[in-house]
PDB file of N, CA and C in Angstrom:
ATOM      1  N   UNK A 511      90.310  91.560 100.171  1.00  0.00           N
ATOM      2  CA  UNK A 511      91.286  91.912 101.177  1.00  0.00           C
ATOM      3  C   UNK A 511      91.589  93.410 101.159  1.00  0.00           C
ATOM      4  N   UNK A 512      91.517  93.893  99.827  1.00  0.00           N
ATOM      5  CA  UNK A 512      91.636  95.432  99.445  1.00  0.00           C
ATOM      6  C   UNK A 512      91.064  96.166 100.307  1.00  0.00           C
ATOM      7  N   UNK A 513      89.744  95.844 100.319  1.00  0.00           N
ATOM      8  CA  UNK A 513      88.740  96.714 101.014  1.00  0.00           C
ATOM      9  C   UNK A 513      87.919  97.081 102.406  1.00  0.00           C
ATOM     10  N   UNK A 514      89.277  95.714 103.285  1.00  0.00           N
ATOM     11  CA  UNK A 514      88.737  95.622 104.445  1.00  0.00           C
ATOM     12  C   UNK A 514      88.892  96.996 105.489  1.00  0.00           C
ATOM     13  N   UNK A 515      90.120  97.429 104.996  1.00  0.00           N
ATOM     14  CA  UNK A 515      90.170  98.779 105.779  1.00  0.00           C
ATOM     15  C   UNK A 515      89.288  99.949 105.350  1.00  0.00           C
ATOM     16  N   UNK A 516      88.365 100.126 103.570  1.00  0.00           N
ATOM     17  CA  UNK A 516      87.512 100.615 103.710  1.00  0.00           C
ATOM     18  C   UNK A 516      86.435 100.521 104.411  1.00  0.00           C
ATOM     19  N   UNK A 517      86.128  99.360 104.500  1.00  0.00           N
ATOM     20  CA  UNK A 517      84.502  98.992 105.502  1.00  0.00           C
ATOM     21  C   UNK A 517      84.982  99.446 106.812  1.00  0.00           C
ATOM     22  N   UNK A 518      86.091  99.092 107.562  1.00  0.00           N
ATOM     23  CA  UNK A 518      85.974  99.347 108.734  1.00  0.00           C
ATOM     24  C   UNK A 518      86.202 100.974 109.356  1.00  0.00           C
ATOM     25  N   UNK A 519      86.645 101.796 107.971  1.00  0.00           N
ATOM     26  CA  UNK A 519      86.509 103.396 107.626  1.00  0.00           C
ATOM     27  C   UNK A 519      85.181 103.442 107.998  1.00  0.00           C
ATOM     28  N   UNK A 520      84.019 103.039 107.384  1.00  0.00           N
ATOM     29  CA  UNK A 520      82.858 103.400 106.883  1.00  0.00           C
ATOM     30  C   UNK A 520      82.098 102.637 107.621  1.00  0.00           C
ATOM     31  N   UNK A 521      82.376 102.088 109.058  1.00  0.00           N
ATOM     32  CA  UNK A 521      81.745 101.632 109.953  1.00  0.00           C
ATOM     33  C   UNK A 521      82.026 102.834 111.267  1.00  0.00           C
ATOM     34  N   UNK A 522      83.302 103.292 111.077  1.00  0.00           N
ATOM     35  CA  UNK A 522      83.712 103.925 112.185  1.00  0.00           C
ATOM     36  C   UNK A 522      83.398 105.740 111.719  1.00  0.00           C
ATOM     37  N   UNK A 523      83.139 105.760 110.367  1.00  0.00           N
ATOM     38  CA  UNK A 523      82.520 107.055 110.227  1.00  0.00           C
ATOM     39  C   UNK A 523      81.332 107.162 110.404  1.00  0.00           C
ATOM     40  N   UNK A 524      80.228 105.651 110.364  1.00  0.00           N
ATOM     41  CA  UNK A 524      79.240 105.414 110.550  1.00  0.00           C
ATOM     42  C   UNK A 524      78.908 105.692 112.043  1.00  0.00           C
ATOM     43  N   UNK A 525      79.509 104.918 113.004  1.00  0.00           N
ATOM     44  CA  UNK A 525      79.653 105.718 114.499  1.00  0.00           C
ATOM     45  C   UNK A 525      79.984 106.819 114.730  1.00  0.00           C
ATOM     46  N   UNK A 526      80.984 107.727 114.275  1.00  0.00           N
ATOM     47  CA  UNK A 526      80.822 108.756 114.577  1.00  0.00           C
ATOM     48  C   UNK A 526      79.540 109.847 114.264  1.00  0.00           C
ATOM     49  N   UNK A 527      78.884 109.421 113.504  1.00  0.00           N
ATOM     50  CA  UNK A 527      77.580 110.388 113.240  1.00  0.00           C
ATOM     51  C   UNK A 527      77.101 110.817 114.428  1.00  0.00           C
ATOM     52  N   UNK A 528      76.853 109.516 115.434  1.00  0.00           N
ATOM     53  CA  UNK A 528      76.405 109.559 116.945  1.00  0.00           C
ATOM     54  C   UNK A 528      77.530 110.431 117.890  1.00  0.00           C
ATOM     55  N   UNK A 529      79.170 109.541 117.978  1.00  0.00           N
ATOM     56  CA  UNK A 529      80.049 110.096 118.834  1.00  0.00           C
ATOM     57  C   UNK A 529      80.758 111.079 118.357  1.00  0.00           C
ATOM     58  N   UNK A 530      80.952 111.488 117.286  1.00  0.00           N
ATOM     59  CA  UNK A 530      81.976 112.502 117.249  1.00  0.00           C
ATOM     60  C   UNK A 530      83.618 111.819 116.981  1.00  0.00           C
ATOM     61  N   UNK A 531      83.515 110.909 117.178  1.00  0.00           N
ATOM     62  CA  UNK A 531      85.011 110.305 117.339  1.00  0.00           C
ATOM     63  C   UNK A 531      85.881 110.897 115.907  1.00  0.00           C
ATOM     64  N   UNK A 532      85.493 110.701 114.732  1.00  0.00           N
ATOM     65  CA  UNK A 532      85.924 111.394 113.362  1.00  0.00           C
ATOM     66  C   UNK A 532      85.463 112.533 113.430  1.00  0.00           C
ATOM     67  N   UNK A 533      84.177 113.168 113.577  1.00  0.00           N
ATOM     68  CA  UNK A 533      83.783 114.349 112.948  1.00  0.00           C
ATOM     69  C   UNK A 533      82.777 114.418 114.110  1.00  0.00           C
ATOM     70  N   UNK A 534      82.107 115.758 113.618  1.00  0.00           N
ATOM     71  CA  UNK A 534      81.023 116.438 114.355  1.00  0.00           C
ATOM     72  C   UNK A 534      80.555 117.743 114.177  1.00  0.00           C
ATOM     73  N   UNK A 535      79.119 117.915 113.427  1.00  0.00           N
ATOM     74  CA  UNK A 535      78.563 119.019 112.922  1.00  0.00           C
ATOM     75  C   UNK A 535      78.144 119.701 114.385  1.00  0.00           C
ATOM     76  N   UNK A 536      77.977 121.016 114.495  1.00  0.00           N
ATOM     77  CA  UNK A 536      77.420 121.950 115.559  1.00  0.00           C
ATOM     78  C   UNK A 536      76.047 122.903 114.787  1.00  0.00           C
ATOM     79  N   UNK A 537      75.632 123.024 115.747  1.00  0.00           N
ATOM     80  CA  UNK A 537      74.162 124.090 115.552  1.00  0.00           C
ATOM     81  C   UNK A 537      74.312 124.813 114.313  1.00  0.00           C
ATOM     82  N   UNK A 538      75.264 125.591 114.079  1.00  0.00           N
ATOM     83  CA  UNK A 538      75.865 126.386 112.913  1.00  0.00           C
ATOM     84  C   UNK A 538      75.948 125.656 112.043  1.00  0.00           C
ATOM     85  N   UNK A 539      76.301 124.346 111.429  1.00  0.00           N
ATOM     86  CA  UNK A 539      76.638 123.694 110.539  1.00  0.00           C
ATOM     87  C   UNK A 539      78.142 123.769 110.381  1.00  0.00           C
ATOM     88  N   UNK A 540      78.936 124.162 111.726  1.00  0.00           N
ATOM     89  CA  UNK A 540      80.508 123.761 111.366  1.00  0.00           C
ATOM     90  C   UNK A 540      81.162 122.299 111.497  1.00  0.00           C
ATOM     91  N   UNK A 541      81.810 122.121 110.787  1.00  0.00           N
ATOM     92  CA  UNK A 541      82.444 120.455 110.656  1.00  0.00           C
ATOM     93  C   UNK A 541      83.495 120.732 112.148  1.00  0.00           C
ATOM     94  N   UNK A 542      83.214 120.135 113.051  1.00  0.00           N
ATOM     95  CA  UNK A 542      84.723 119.675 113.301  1.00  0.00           C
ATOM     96  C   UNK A 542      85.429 118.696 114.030  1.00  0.00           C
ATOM     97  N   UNK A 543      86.526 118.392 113.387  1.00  0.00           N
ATOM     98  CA  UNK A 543      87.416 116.765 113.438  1.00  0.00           C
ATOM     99  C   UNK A 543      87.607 116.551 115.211  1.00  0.00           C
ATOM    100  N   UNK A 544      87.056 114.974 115.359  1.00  0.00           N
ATOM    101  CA  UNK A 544      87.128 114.388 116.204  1.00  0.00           C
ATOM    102  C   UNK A 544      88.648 113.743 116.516  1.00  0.00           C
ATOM    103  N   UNK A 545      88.961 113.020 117.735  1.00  0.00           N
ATOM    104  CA  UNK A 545      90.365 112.155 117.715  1.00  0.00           C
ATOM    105  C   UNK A 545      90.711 111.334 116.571  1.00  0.00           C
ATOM    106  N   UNK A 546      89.904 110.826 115.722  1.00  0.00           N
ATOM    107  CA  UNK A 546      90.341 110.364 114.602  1.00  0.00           C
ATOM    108  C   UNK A 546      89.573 111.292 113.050  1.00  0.00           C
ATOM    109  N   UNK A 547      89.814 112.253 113.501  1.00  0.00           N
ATOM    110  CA  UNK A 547      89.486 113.504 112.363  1.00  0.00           C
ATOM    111  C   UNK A 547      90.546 112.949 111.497  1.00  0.00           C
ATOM    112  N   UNK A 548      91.776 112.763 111.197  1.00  0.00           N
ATOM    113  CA  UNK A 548      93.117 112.647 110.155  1.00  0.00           C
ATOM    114  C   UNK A 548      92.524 111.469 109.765  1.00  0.00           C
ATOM    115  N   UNK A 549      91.839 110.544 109.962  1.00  0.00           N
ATOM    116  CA  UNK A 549      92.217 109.086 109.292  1.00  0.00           C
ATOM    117  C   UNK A 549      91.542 108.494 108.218  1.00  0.00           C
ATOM    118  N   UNK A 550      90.599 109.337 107.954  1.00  0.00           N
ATOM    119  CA  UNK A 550      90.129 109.769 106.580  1.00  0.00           C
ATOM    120  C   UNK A 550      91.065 109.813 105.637  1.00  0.00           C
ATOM    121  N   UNK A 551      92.313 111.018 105.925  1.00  0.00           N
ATOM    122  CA  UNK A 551      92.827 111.194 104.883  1.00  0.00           C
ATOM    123  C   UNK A 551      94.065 110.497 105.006  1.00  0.00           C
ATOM    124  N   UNK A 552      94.524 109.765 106.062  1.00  0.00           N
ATOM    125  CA  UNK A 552      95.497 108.758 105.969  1.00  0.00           C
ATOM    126  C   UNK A 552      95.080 107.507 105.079  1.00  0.00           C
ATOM    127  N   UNK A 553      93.891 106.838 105.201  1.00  0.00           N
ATOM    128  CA  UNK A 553      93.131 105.956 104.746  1.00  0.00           C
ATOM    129  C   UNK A 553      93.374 106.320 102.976  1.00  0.00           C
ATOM    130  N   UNK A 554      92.772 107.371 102.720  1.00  0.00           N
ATOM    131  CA  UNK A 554      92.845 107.604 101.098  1.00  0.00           C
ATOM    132  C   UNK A 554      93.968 107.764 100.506  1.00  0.00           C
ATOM    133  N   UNK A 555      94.975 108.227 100.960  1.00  0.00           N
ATOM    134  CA  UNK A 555      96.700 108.278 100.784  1.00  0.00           C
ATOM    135  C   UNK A 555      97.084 106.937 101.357  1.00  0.00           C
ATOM    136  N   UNK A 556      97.078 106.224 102.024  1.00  0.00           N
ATOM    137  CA  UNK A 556      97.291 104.834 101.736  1.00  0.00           C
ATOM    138  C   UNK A 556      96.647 104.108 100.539  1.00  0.00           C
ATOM    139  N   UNK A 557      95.357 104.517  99.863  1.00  0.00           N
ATOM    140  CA  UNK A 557      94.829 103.822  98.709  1.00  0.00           C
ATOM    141  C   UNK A 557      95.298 104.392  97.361  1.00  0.00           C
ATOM    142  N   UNK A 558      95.991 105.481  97.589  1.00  0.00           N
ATOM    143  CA  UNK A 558      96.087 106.662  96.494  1.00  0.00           C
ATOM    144  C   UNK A 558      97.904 105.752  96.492  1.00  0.00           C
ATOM    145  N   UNK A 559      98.366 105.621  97.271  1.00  0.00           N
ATOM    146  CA  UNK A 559      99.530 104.962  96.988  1.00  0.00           C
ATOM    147  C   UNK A 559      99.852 103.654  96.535  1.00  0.00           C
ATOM    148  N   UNK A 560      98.788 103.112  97.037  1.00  0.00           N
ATOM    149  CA  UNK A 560      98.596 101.354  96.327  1.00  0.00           C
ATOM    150  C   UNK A 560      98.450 101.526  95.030  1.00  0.00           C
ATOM    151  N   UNK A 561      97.651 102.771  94.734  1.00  0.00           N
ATOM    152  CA  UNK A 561      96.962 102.292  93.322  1.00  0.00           C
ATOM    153  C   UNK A 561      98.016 102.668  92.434  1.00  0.00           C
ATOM    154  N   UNK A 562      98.972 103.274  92.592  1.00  0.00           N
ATOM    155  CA  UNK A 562      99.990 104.416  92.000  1.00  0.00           C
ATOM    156  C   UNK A 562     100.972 102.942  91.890  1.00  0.00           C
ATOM    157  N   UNK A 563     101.314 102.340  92.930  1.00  0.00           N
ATOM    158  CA  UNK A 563     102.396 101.390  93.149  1.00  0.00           C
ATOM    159  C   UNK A 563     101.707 100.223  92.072  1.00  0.00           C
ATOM    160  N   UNK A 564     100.934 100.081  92.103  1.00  0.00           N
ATOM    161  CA  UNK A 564     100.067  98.662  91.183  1.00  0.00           C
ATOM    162  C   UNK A 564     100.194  99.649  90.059  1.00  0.00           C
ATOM    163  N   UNK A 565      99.934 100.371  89.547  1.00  0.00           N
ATOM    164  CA  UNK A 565      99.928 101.125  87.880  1.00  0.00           C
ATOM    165  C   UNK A 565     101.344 101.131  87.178  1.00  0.00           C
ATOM    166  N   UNK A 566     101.853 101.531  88.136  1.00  0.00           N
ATOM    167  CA  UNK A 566     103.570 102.145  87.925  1.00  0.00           C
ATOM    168  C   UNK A 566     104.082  99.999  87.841  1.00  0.00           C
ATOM    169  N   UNK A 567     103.645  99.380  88.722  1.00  0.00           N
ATOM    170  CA  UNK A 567     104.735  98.302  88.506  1.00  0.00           C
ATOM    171  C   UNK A 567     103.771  96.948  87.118  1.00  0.00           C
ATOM    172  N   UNK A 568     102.445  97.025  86.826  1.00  0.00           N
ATOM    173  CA  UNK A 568     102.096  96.844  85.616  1.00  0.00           C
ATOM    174  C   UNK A 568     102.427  97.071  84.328  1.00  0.00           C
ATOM    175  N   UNK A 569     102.955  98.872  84.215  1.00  0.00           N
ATOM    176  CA  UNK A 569     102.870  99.795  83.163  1.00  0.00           C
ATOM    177  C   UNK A 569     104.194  99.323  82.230  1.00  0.00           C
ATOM    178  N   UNK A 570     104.087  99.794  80.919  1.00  0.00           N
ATOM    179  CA  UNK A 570     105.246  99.565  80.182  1.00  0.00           C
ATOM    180  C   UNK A 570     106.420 100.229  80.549  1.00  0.00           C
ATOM    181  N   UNK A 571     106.062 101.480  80.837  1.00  0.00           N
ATOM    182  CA  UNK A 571     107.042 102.089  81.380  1.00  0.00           C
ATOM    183  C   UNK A 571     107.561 103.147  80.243  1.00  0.00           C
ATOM    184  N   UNK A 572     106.318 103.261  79.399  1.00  0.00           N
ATOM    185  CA  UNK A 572     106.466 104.127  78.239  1.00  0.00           C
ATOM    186  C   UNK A 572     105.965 105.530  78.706  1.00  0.00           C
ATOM    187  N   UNK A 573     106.601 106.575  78.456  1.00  0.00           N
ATOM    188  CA  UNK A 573     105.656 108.202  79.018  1.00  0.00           C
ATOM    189  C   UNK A 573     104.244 107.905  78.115  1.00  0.00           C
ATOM    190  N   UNK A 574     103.449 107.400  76.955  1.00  0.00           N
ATOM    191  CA  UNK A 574     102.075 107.569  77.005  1.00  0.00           C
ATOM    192  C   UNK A 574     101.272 106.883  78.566  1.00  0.00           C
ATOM    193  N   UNK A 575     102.391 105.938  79.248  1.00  0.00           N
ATOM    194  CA  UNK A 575     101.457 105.478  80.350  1.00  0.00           C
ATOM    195  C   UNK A 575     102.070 105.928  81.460  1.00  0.00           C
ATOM    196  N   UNK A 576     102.916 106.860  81.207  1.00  0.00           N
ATOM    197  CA  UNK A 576     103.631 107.211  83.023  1.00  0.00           C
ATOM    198  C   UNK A 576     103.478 108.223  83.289  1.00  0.00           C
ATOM    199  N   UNK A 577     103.136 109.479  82.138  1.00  0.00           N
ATOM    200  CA  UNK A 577     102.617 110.652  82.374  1.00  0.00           C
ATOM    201  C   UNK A 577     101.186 110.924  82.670  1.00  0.00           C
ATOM    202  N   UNK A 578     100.271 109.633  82.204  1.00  0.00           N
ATOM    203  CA  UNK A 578      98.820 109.962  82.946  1.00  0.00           C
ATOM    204  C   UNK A 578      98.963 109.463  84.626  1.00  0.00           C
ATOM    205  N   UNK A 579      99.818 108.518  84.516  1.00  0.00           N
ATOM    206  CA  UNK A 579      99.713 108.465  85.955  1.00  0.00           C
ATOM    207  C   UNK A 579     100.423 109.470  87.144  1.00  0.00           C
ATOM    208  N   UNK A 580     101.377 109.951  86.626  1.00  0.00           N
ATOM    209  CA  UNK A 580     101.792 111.104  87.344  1.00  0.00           C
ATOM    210  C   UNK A 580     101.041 112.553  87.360  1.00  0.00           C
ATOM    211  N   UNK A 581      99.760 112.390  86.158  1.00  0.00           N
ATOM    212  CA  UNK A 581      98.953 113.400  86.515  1.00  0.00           C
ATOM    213  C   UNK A 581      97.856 112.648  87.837  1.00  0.00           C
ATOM    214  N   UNK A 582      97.420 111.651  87.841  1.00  0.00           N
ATOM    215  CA  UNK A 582      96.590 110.793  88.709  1.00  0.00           C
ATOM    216  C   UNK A 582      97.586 111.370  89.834  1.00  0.00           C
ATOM    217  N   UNK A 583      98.837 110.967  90.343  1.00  0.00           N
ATOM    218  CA  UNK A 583      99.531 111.844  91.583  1.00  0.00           C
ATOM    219  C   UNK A 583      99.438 112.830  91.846  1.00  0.00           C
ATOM    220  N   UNK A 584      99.525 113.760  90.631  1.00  0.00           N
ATOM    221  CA  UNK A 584      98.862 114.993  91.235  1.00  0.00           C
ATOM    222  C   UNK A 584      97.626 115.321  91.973  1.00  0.00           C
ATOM    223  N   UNK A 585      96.885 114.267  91.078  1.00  0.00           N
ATOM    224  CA  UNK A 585      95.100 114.911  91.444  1.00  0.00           C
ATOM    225  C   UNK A 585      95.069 114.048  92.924  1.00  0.00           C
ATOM    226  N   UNK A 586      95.591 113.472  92.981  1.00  0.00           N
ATOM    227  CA  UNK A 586      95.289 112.761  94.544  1.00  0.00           C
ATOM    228  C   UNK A 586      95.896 113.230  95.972  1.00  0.00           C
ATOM    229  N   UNK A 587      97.241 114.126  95.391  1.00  0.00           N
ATOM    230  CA  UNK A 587      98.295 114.798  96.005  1.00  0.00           C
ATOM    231  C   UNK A 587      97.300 116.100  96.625  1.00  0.00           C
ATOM    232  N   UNK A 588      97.182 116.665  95.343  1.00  0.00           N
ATOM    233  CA  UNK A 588      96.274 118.320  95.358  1.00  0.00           C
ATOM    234  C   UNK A 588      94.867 118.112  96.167  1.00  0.00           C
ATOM    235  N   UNK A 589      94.049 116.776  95.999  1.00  0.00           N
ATOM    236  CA  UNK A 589      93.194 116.606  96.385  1.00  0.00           C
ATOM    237  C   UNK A 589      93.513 116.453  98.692  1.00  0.00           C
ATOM    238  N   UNK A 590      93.990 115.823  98.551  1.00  0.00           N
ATOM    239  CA  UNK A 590      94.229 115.235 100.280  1.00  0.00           C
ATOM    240  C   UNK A 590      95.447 116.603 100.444  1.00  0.00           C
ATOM    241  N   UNK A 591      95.906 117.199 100.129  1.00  0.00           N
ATOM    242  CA  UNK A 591      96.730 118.469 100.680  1.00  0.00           C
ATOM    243  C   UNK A 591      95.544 119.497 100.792  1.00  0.00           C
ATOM    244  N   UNK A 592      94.472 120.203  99.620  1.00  0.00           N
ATOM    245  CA  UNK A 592      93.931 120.958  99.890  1.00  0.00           C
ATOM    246  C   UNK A 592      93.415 121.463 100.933  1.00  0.00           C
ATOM    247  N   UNK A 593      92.638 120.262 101.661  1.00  0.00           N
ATOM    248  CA  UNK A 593      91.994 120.681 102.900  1.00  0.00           C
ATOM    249  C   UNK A 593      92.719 121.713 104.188  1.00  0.00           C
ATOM    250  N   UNK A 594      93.885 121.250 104.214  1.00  0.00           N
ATOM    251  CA  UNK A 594      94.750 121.790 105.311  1.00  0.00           C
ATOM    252  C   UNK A 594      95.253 122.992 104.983  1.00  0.00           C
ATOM    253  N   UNK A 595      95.318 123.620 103.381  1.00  0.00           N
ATOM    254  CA  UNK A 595      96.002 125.049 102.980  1.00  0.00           C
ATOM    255  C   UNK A 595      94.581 125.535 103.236  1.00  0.00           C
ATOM    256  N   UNK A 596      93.783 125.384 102.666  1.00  0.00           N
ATOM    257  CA  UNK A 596      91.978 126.010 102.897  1.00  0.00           C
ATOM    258  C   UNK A 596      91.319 125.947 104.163  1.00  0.00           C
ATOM    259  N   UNK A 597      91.835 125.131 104.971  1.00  0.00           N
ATOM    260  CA  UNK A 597      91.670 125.448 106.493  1.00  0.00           C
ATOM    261  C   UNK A 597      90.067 125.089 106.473  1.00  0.00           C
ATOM    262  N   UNK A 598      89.796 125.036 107.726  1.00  0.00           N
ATOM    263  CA  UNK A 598      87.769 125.409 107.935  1.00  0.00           C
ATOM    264  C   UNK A 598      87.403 125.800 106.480  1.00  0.00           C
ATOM    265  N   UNK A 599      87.329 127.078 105.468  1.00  0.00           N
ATOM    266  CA  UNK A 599      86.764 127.285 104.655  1.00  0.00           C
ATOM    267  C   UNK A 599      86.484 125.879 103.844  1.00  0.00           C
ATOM    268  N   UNK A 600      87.366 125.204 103.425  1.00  0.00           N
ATOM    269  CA  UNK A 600      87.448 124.573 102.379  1.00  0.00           C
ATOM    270  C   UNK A 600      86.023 123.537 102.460  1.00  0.00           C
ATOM    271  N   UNK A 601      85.894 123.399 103.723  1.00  0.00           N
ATOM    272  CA  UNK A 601      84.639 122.184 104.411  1.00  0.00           C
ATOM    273  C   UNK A 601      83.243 122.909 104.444  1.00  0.00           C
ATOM    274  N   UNK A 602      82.718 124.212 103.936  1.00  0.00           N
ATOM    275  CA  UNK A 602      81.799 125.022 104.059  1.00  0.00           C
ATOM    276  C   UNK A 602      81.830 124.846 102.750  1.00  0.00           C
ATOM    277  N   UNK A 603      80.145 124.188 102.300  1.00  0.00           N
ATOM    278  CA  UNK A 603      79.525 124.513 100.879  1.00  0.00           C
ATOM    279  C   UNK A 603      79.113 125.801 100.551  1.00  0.00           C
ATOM    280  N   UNK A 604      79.695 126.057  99.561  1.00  0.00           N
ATOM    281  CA  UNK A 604      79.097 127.566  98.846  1.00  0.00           C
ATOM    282  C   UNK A 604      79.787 128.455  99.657  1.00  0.00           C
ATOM    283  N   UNK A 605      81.185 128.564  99.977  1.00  0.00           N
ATOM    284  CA  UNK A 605      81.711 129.623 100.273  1.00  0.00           C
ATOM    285  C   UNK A 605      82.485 130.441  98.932  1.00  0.00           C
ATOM    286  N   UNK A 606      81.329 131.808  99.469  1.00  0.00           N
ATOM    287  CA  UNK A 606      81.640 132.823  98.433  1.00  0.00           C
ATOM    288  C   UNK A 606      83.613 133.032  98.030  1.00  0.00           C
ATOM    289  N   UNK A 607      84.147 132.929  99.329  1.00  0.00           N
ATOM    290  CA  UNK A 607      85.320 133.670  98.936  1.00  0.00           C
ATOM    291  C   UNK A 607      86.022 132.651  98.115  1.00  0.00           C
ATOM    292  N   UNK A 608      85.810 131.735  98.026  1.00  0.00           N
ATOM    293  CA  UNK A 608      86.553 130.591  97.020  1.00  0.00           C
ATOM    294  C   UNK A 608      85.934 130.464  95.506  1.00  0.00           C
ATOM    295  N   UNK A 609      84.939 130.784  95.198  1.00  0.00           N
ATOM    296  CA  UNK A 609      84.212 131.073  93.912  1.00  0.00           C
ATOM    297  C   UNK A 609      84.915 131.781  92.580  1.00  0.00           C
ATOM    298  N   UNK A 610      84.887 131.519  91.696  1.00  0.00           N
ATOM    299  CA  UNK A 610      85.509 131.900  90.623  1.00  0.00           C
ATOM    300  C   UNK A 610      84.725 132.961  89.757  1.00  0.00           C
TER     301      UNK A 610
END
């Protein structure tokens, strides 16, 4: 039941390869988001919150198990925010100006 809204993600990203409806590469190799460009990352922040809500209401409730999971919030937080502070760059492989 978990995973029905993944497949139907990954049917409808599967169509867009053709329409564009999520995404769409150009001659240049630029990405860019179709009418359902966001639902990618609505989709993974809805799973990033289940999994957080199922950990947190399992857990002892001891900090050895509530502080890894509040680092897991971070990384899922930092992860689905990045895109939008990094703009276009962030979606370009091997961009120099982000390199360390």
């Amino acid at each position: 039941m978990f995973f029905i809204p993944a497949i139907l993600l990954t049917i409808i990203d599967l169509v867009s390869v053709f329409t564009g409806i999520v995404f769409s590469v150009d001659e240049s190799g630029t990405l860019h988001r179709g009418p359902l460009g966001y639902l990618p990352y609505i989709m993974v922040g809805g799973y990033a919150v289940l999994l957080v809500y199922m950990l947190l209401k399992r857990s002892n409730k001891r900090p050895a198990e509530i502080i890894p999971i509040m680092f897991l919030c971070f990384a899922f937080a930092s992860g689905l925010i990045m895109p939008f502070i990094l703009g276009k760059d962030y979606s370009k492989p091997g961009n120099k100006k982000y390199r360390g």
